[in-house]
PDB file of C-alpha atoms in Angstrom:
ATOM      1  CA  UNK C   1      73.629 135.855 103.895  1.00 50.00           C
ATOM      2  CA  UNK C   2      77.204 135.938 102.641  1.00 52.00           C
ATOM      3  CA  UNK C   3      79.388 133.379 104.370  1.00 51.00           C
ATOM      4  CA  UNK C   4      82.831 134.115 105.217  1.00 53.00           C
ATOM      5  CA  UNK C   5      85.584 132.362 103.217  1.00 52.00           C
ATOM      6  CA  UNK C   6      86.467 130.637 106.409  1.00 49.00           C
ATOM      7  CA  UNK C   7      83.066 129.103 106.555  1.00 50.00           C
ATOM      8  CA  UNK C   8      83.022 128.076 102.858  1.00 50.00           C
ATOM      9  CA  UNK C   9      86.521 126.434 103.218  1.00 50.00           C
ATOM     10  CA  UNK C  10      85.273 124.185 106.034  1.00 50.00           C
ATOM     11  CA  UNK C  11      81.782 123.215 104.911  1.00 53.00           C
ATOM     12  CA  UNK C  12      79.481 125.966 106.355  1.00 52.00           C
ATOM     13  CA  UNK C  13      80.476 125.694 109.986  1.00 52.00           C
ATOM     14  CA  UNK C  14      82.283 128.646 111.510  1.00 53.00           C
ATOM     15  CA  UNK C  15      85.507 126.988 112.431  1.00 51.00           C
ATOM     16  CA  UNK C  16      88.054 127.617 115.091  1.00 58.00           C
ATOM     17  CA  UNK C  17      91.256 129.398 114.019  1.00 59.00           C
ATOM     18  CA  UNK C  18      93.362 126.266 114.553  1.00 59.00           C
ATOM     19  CA  UNK C  19      91.192 124.400 112.025  1.00 59.00           C
ATOM     20  CA  UNK C  20      91.535 127.089 109.484  1.00 50.00           C
ATOM     21  CA  UNK C  21      95.285 127.131 109.842  1.00 52.00           C
ATOM     22  CA  UNK C  22      95.325 123.306 109.333  1.00 61.00           C
ATOM     23  CA  UNK C  23      93.009 123.399 106.280  1.00 54.00           C
ATOM     24  CA  UNK C  24      95.138 126.038 104.639  1.00 53.00           C
ATOM     25  CA  UNK C  25      98.334 124.093 105.504  1.00 54.00           C
ATOM     26  CA  UNK C  26      96.785 121.040 103.868  1.00 57.00           C
ATOM     27  CA  UNK C  27      95.975 122.938 100.786  1.00 54.00           C
ATOM     28  CA  UNK C  28      99.463 124.366 100.481  1.00 51.00           C
ATOM     29  CA  UNK C  29     100.874 120.812 101.024  1.00 50.00           C
ATOM     30  CA  UNK C  30      98.969 119.639  97.842  1.00 50.00           C
ATOM     31  CA  UNK C  31     100.399 122.525  95.797  1.00 47.00           C
ATOM     32  CA  UNK C  32     104.057 121.957  96.656  1.00 46.00           C
ATOM     33  CA  UNK C  33     104.620 118.554  95.076  1.00 45.00           C
ATOM     34  CA  UNK C  34     106.443 119.359  91.972  1.00 44.00           C
ATOM     35  CA  UNK C  35     108.629 116.357  91.259  1.00 43.00           C
ATOM     36  CA  UNK C  36     111.405 117.836  89.201  1.00 41.00           C
ATOM     37  CA  UNK C  37     114.732 115.937  88.811  1.00 40.00           C
ATOM     38  CA  UNK C  38     117.651 116.664  86.578  1.00 43.00           C
ATOM     39  CA  UNK C  39     117.066 113.459  84.489  1.00 45.00           C
ATOM     40  CA  UNK C  40     114.350 112.606  82.219  1.00 46.00           C
ATOM     41  CA  UNK C  41     111.624 113.952  84.307  1.00 45.00           C
ATOM     42  CA  UNK C  42     111.098 110.679  86.179  1.00 61.00           C
ATOM     43  CA  UNK C  43     111.833 110.232  89.859  1.00 86.00           C
ATOM     44  CA  UNK C  44     114.524 107.695  90.802  1.00 92.00           C
ATOM     45  CA  UNK C  45     112.356 106.316  93.621  1.00 95.00           C
ATOM     46  CA  UNK C  46     108.794 105.535  94.514  1.00 96.00           C
ATOM     47  CA  UNK C  47     107.244 105.248  97.983  1.00 96.00           C
ATOM     48  CA  UNK C  48     106.167 101.847  99.619  1.00 96.00           C
ATOM     49  CA  UNK C  49     105.129 101.040 103.058  1.00 96.00           C
ATOM     50  CA  UNK C  50     107.907  99.533 105.299  1.00 95.00           C
ATOM     51  CA  UNK C  51     105.412  96.653 106.081  1.00 93.00           C
ATOM     52  CA  UNK C  52     105.348  95.701 102.409  1.00 95.00           C
ATOM     53  CA  UNK C  53     109.139  95.147 102.121  1.00 96.00           C
ATOM     54  CA  UNK C  54     110.080  91.588 101.580  1.00 96.00           C
ATOM     55  CA  UNK C  55     113.338  89.641 101.358  1.00 97.00           C
ATOM     56  CA  UNK C  56     114.713  90.478  97.894  1.00 97.00           C
ATOM     57  CA  UNK C  57     112.986  93.918  97.702  1.00 97.00           C
ATOM     58  CA  UNK C  58     114.938  97.001  96.858  1.00 97.00           C
ATOM     59  CA  UNK C  59     114.788 100.065  99.141  1.00 97.00           C
ATOM     60  CA  UNK C  60     116.681 103.193 100.096  1.00 97.00           C
ATOM     61  CA  UNK C  61     118.575 103.281 103.409  1.00 97.00           C
ATOM     62  CA  UNK C  62     120.526 106.403 104.281  1.00 95.00           C
ATOM     63  CA  UNK C  63     120.226 107.607 100.715  1.00 95.00           C
ATOM     64  CA  UNK C  64     121.723 104.455  99.130  1.00 96.00           C
ATOM     65  CA  UNK C  65     119.876 101.851  97.027  1.00 97.00           C
ATOM     66  CA  UNK C  66     119.845  98.551  98.865  1.00 98.00           C
ATOM     67  CA  UNK C  67     118.501  95.001  98.532  1.00 98.00           C
ATOM     68  CA  UNK C  68     116.733  93.542 101.512  1.00 98.00           C
ATOM     69  CA  UNK C  69     118.285  90.237 102.845  1.00 98.00           C
ATOM     70  CA  UNK C  70     116.186  89.960 106.001  1.00 97.00           C
ATOM     71  CA  UNK C  71     113.163  91.638 107.446  1.00 97.00           C
ATOM     72  CA  UNK C  72     111.411  91.057 110.719  1.00 95.00           C
ATOM     73  CA  UNK C  73     108.485  92.857 112.317  1.00 92.00           C
ATOM     74  CA  UNK C  74     107.991  93.375 116.065  1.00 90.00           C
ATOM     75  CA  UNK C  75     104.916  94.618 117.948  1.00 81.00           C
ATOM     76  CA  UNK C  76     106.012  97.166 120.550  1.00 73.00           C
ATOM     77  CA  UNK C  77     103.943  97.448 123.718  1.00 71.00           C
ATOM     78  CA  UNK C  78     100.159  97.782 124.214  1.00 74.00           C
ATOM     79  CA  UNK C  79      99.594 100.886 122.022  1.00 76.00           C
ATOM     80  CA  UNK C  80     102.840 100.960 120.128  1.00 80.00           C
ATOM     81  CA  UNK C  81     103.097 100.681 116.363  1.00 84.00           C
ATOM     82  CA  UNK C  82     104.574  97.404 114.799  1.00 91.00           C
ATOM     83  CA  UNK C  83     108.102  98.189 113.675  1.00 93.00           C
ATOM     84  CA  UNK C  84     110.042  96.619 110.764  1.00 94.00           C
ATOM     85  CA  UNK C  85     113.698  95.742 111.258  1.00 96.00           C
ATOM     86  CA  UNK C  86     115.248  95.642 107.777  1.00 97.00           C
ATOM     87  CA  UNK C  87     118.831  94.341 107.016  1.00 98.00           C
ATOM     88  CA  UNK C  88     119.948  95.092 103.505  1.00 98.00           C
ATOM     89  CA  UNK C  89     123.002  95.212 101.313  1.00 97.00           C
ATOM     90  CA  UNK C  90     123.966  98.310  99.240  1.00 96.00           C
ATOM     91  CA  UNK C  91     123.510  97.024  95.617  1.00 96.00           C
ATOM     92  CA  UNK C  92     126.645  98.758  94.464  1.00 94.00           C
ATOM     93  CA  UNK C  93     129.125  98.502  97.432  1.00 93.00           C
ATOM     94  CA  UNK C  94     127.766  95.333  99.143  1.00 93.00           C
ATOM     95  CA  UNK C  95     127.915  97.221 102.443  1.00 94.00           C
ATOM     96  CA  UNK C  96     125.498  95.936 105.125  1.00 96.00           C
ATOM     97  CA  UNK C  97     122.782  98.600 106.150  1.00 97.00           C
ATOM     98  CA  UNK C  98     120.095  98.390 108.660  1.00 97.00           C
ATOM     99  CA  UNK C  99     116.854 100.345 109.243  1.00 96.00           C
ATOM    100  CA  UNK C 100     114.182 100.188 111.990  1.00 94.00           C
ATOM    101  CA  UNK C 101     110.977 102.002 111.252  1.00 93.00           C
ATOM    102  CA  UNK C 102     107.134 101.634 111.848  1.00 93.00           C
ATOM    103  CA  UNK C 103     105.571  99.314 109.393  1.00 93.00           C
ATOM    104  CA  UNK C 104     102.996 102.026 108.357  1.00 93.00           C
ATOM    105  CA  UNK C 105     105.940 104.425 107.442  1.00 94.00           C
ATOM    106  CA  UNK C 106     106.655 104.968 103.838  1.00 96.00           C
ATOM    107  CA  UNK C 107     110.113 104.088 102.540  1.00 96.00           C
ATOM    108  CA  UNK C 108     111.655 105.098  99.202  1.00 96.00           C
ATOM    109  CA  UNK C 109     112.189 102.238  96.711  1.00 97.00           C
ATOM    110  CA  UNK C 110     114.575 102.762  93.962  1.00 97.00           C
ATOM    111  CA  UNK C 111     113.890 101.911  90.228  1.00 97.00           C
ATOM    112  CA  UNK C 112     116.527  99.371  89.567  1.00 97.00           C
ATOM    113  CA  UNK C 113     117.260  98.580  85.957  1.00 97.00           C
ATOM    114  CA  UNK C 114     119.395  95.742  84.518  1.00 96.00           C
ATOM    115  CA  UNK C 115     120.694  96.005  80.932  1.00 97.00           C
ATOM    116  CA  UNK C 116     122.725  93.714  78.871  1.00 97.00           C
ATOM    117  CA  UNK C 117     125.531  95.001  76.695  1.00 97.00           C
ATOM    118  CA  UNK C 118     128.052  93.224  74.415  1.00 96.00           C
ATOM    119  CA  UNK C 119     131.636  93.816  75.758  1.00 97.00           C
ATOM    120  CA  UNK C 120     133.965  95.149  73.077  1.00 97.00           C
ATOM    121  CA  UNK C 121     137.141  95.793  75.233  1.00 96.00           C
ATOM    122  CA  UNK C 122     138.114  95.428  78.888  1.00 96.00           C
ATOM    123  CA  UNK C 123     141.444  96.886  80.083  1.00 96.00           C
ATOM    124  CA  UNK C 124     142.872  95.063  83.106  1.00 95.00           C
ATOM    125  CA  UNK C 125     145.159  97.911  83.931  1.00 95.00           C
ATOM    126  CA  UNK C 126     143.007 101.056  83.680  1.00 96.00           C
ATOM    127  CA  UNK C 127     139.675  99.258  84.396  1.00 96.00           C
ATOM    128  CA  UNK C 128     138.145 100.841  81.353  1.00 96.00           C
ATOM    129  CA  UNK C 129     135.423  98.923  79.660  1.00 97.00           C
ATOM    130  CA  UNK C 130     133.794  99.674  76.296  1.00 97.00           C
ATOM    131  CA  UNK C 131     130.328  98.254  75.674  1.00 97.00           C
ATOM    132  CA  UNK C 132     128.205  98.031  72.624  1.00 97.00           C
ATOM    133  CA  UNK C 133     124.690  99.514  72.913  1.00 95.00           C
ATOM    134  CA  UNK C 134     121.686  98.286  70.854  1.00 93.00           C
ATOM    135  CA  UNK C 135     121.686 101.420  68.662  1.00 95.00           C
ATOM    136  CA  UNK C 136     125.223 100.583  67.703  1.00 95.00           C
ATOM    137  CA  UNK C 137     126.989 103.306  69.691  1.00 96.00           C
ATOM    138  CA  UNK C 138     129.611 102.518  72.299  1.00 97.00           C
ATOM    139  CA  UNK C 139     129.221 103.052  75.981  1.00 96.00           C
ATOM    140  CA  UNK C 140     132.611 104.082  77.367  1.00 96.00           C
ATOM    141  CA  UNK C 141     131.727 105.348  80.897  1.00 95.00           C
ATOM    142  CA  UNK C 142     131.998 101.987  82.627  1.00 95.00           C
ATOM    143  CA  UNK C 143     134.764 100.377  84.687  1.00 96.00           C
ATOM    144  CA  UNK C 144     135.464  96.811  85.654  1.00 97.00           C
ATOM    145  CA  UNK C 145     133.739  95.974  88.911  1.00 96.00           C
ATOM    146  CA  UNK C 146     137.060  95.793  90.892  1.00 95.00           C
ATOM    147  CA  UNK C 147     137.675  99.499  90.262  1.00 94.00           C
ATOM    148  CA  UNK C 148     135.500 100.806  93.020  1.00 89.00           C
ATOM    149  CA  UNK C 149     135.034 104.426  94.150  1.00 82.00           C
ATOM    150  CA  UNK C 150     134.071 103.589  97.738  1.00 78.00           C
ATOM    151  CA  UNK C 151     135.286 100.856  99.939  1.00 82.00           C
ATOM    152  CA  UNK C 152     136.688  97.527  98.817  1.00 89.00           C
ATOM    153  CA  UNK C 153     135.577  95.300  95.914  1.00 92.00           C
ATOM    154  CA  UNK C 154     133.384  92.331  96.942  1.00 92.00           C
ATOM    155  CA  UNK C 155     134.138  88.743  95.998  1.00 94.00           C
ATOM    156  CA  UNK C 156     131.428  88.979  93.310  1.00 94.00           C
ATOM    157  CA  UNK C 157     133.234  92.038  91.843  1.00 95.00           C
ATOM    158  CA  UNK C 158     136.453  90.025  91.582  1.00 96.00           C
ATOM    159  CA  UNK C 159     134.704  86.999  90.105  1.00 97.00           C
ATOM    160  CA  UNK C 160     132.844  89.089  87.418  1.00 97.00           C
ATOM    161  CA  UNK C 161     136.081  90.867  86.554  1.00 97.00           C
ATOM    162  CA  UNK C 162     137.989  87.715  86.178  1.00 97.00           C
ATOM    163  CA  UNK C 163     135.227  86.257  84.056  1.00 96.00           C
ATOM    164  CA  UNK C 164     135.255  89.212  81.700  1.00 96.00           C
ATOM    165  CA  UNK C 165     139.006  89.363  81.315  1.00 96.00           C
ATOM    166  CA  UNK C 166     139.304  85.607  80.692  1.00 96.00           C
ATOM    167  CA  UNK C 167     136.534  85.749  78.114  1.00 95.00           C
ATOM    168  CA  UNK C 168     138.191  88.677  76.218  1.00 94.00           C
ATOM    169  CA  UNK C 169     141.606  86.844  76.373  1.00 94.00           C
ATOM    170  CA  UNK C 170     140.119  83.573  75.114  1.00 94.00           C
ATOM    171  CA  UNK C 171     138.338  85.520  72.171  1.00 94.00           C
ATOM    172  CA  UNK C 172     134.863  84.518  73.375  1.00 94.00           C
ATOM    173  CA  UNK C 173     131.754  86.680  73.006  1.00 94.00           C
ATOM    174  CA  UNK C 174     131.103  88.271  76.431  1.00 96.00           C
ATOM    175  CA  UNK C 175     127.821  90.015  77.413  1.00 97.00           C
ATOM    176  CA  UNK C 176     127.810  91.956  80.696  1.00 97.00           C
ATOM    177  CA  UNK C 177     124.791  92.950  82.835  1.00 97.00           C
ATOM    178  CA  UNK C 178     124.817  96.485  84.008  1.00 97.00           C
ATOM    179  CA  UNK C 179     122.671  97.339  87.000  1.00 97.00           C
ATOM    180  CA  UNK C 180     121.622 101.080  87.318  1.00 97.00           C
ATOM    181  CA  UNK C 181     119.698 102.899  90.110  1.00 97.00           C
ATOM    182  CA  UNK C 182     119.686 106.502  91.372  1.00 96.00           C
ATOM    183  CA  UNK C 183     122.181 107.712  88.616  1.00 94.00           C
ATOM    184  CA  UNK C 184     124.761 104.966  89.464  1.00 95.00           C
ATOM    185  CA  UNK C 185     125.702 102.069  87.259  1.00 96.00           C
ATOM    186  CA  UNK C 186     127.691  98.936  87.837  1.00 96.00           C
ATOM    187  CA  UNK C 187     128.629  95.657  85.973  1.00 97.00           C
ATOM    188  CA  UNK C 188     127.144  92.858  88.132  1.00 96.00           C
ATOM    189  CA  UNK C 189     127.348  89.805  86.001  1.00 97.00           C
ATOM    190  CA  UNK C 190     128.442  88.270  82.693  1.00 97.00           C
ATOM    191  CA  UNK C 191     127.327  85.796  80.069  1.00 96.00           C
ATOM    192  CA  UNK C 192     130.117  84.199  78.072  1.00 94.00           C
ATOM    193  CA  UNK C 193     129.456  82.265  74.858  1.00 90.00           C
ATOM    194  CA  UNK C 194     131.584  80.944  72.045  1.00 86.00           C
ATOM    195  CA  UNK C 195     131.723  83.203  68.997  1.00 84.00           C
ATOM    196  CA  UNK C 196     129.145  82.179  66.306  1.00 77.00           C
TER     197      UNK C 196
END
């Protein structure tokens, strides 16, 4: 008694056509997840339920990495899904972003990394900064925080830039904190010490 492949696929019960289509669609869904990105093979984000987002959490809104500053949940109607209202700031531009989605909905969360580098030079006119990496190489692709590609520099950008330039002028040791996410980098803080 040879069973058709349709029966085998759905556990021995002769299924309806719609069920077969759904089962095949589900199978093809599982095969299509090849996470290939241009970088080191690791994805820049990972999924997290909207209901898990807390103040201080990072998340992606409209394709931009943001940090949550406020989150509230609301129950909508008798059979409605609870919704999360998230207010966040873009971690690179400081721009305020908002998102409203069901708490069960998955959001992308960026991997945010902070690295400290010794500052070798900082040019107030061109904005170019040269940093020393742990392996002894220099990192020359960074700019002072006030040199922004999009929008206006924030108060923090101005403060960090002033601290860096003052430290360099005073001949002090300056370490800067570089935040990176989704292929973008920015200097977000400094630590100034007297030379040893």
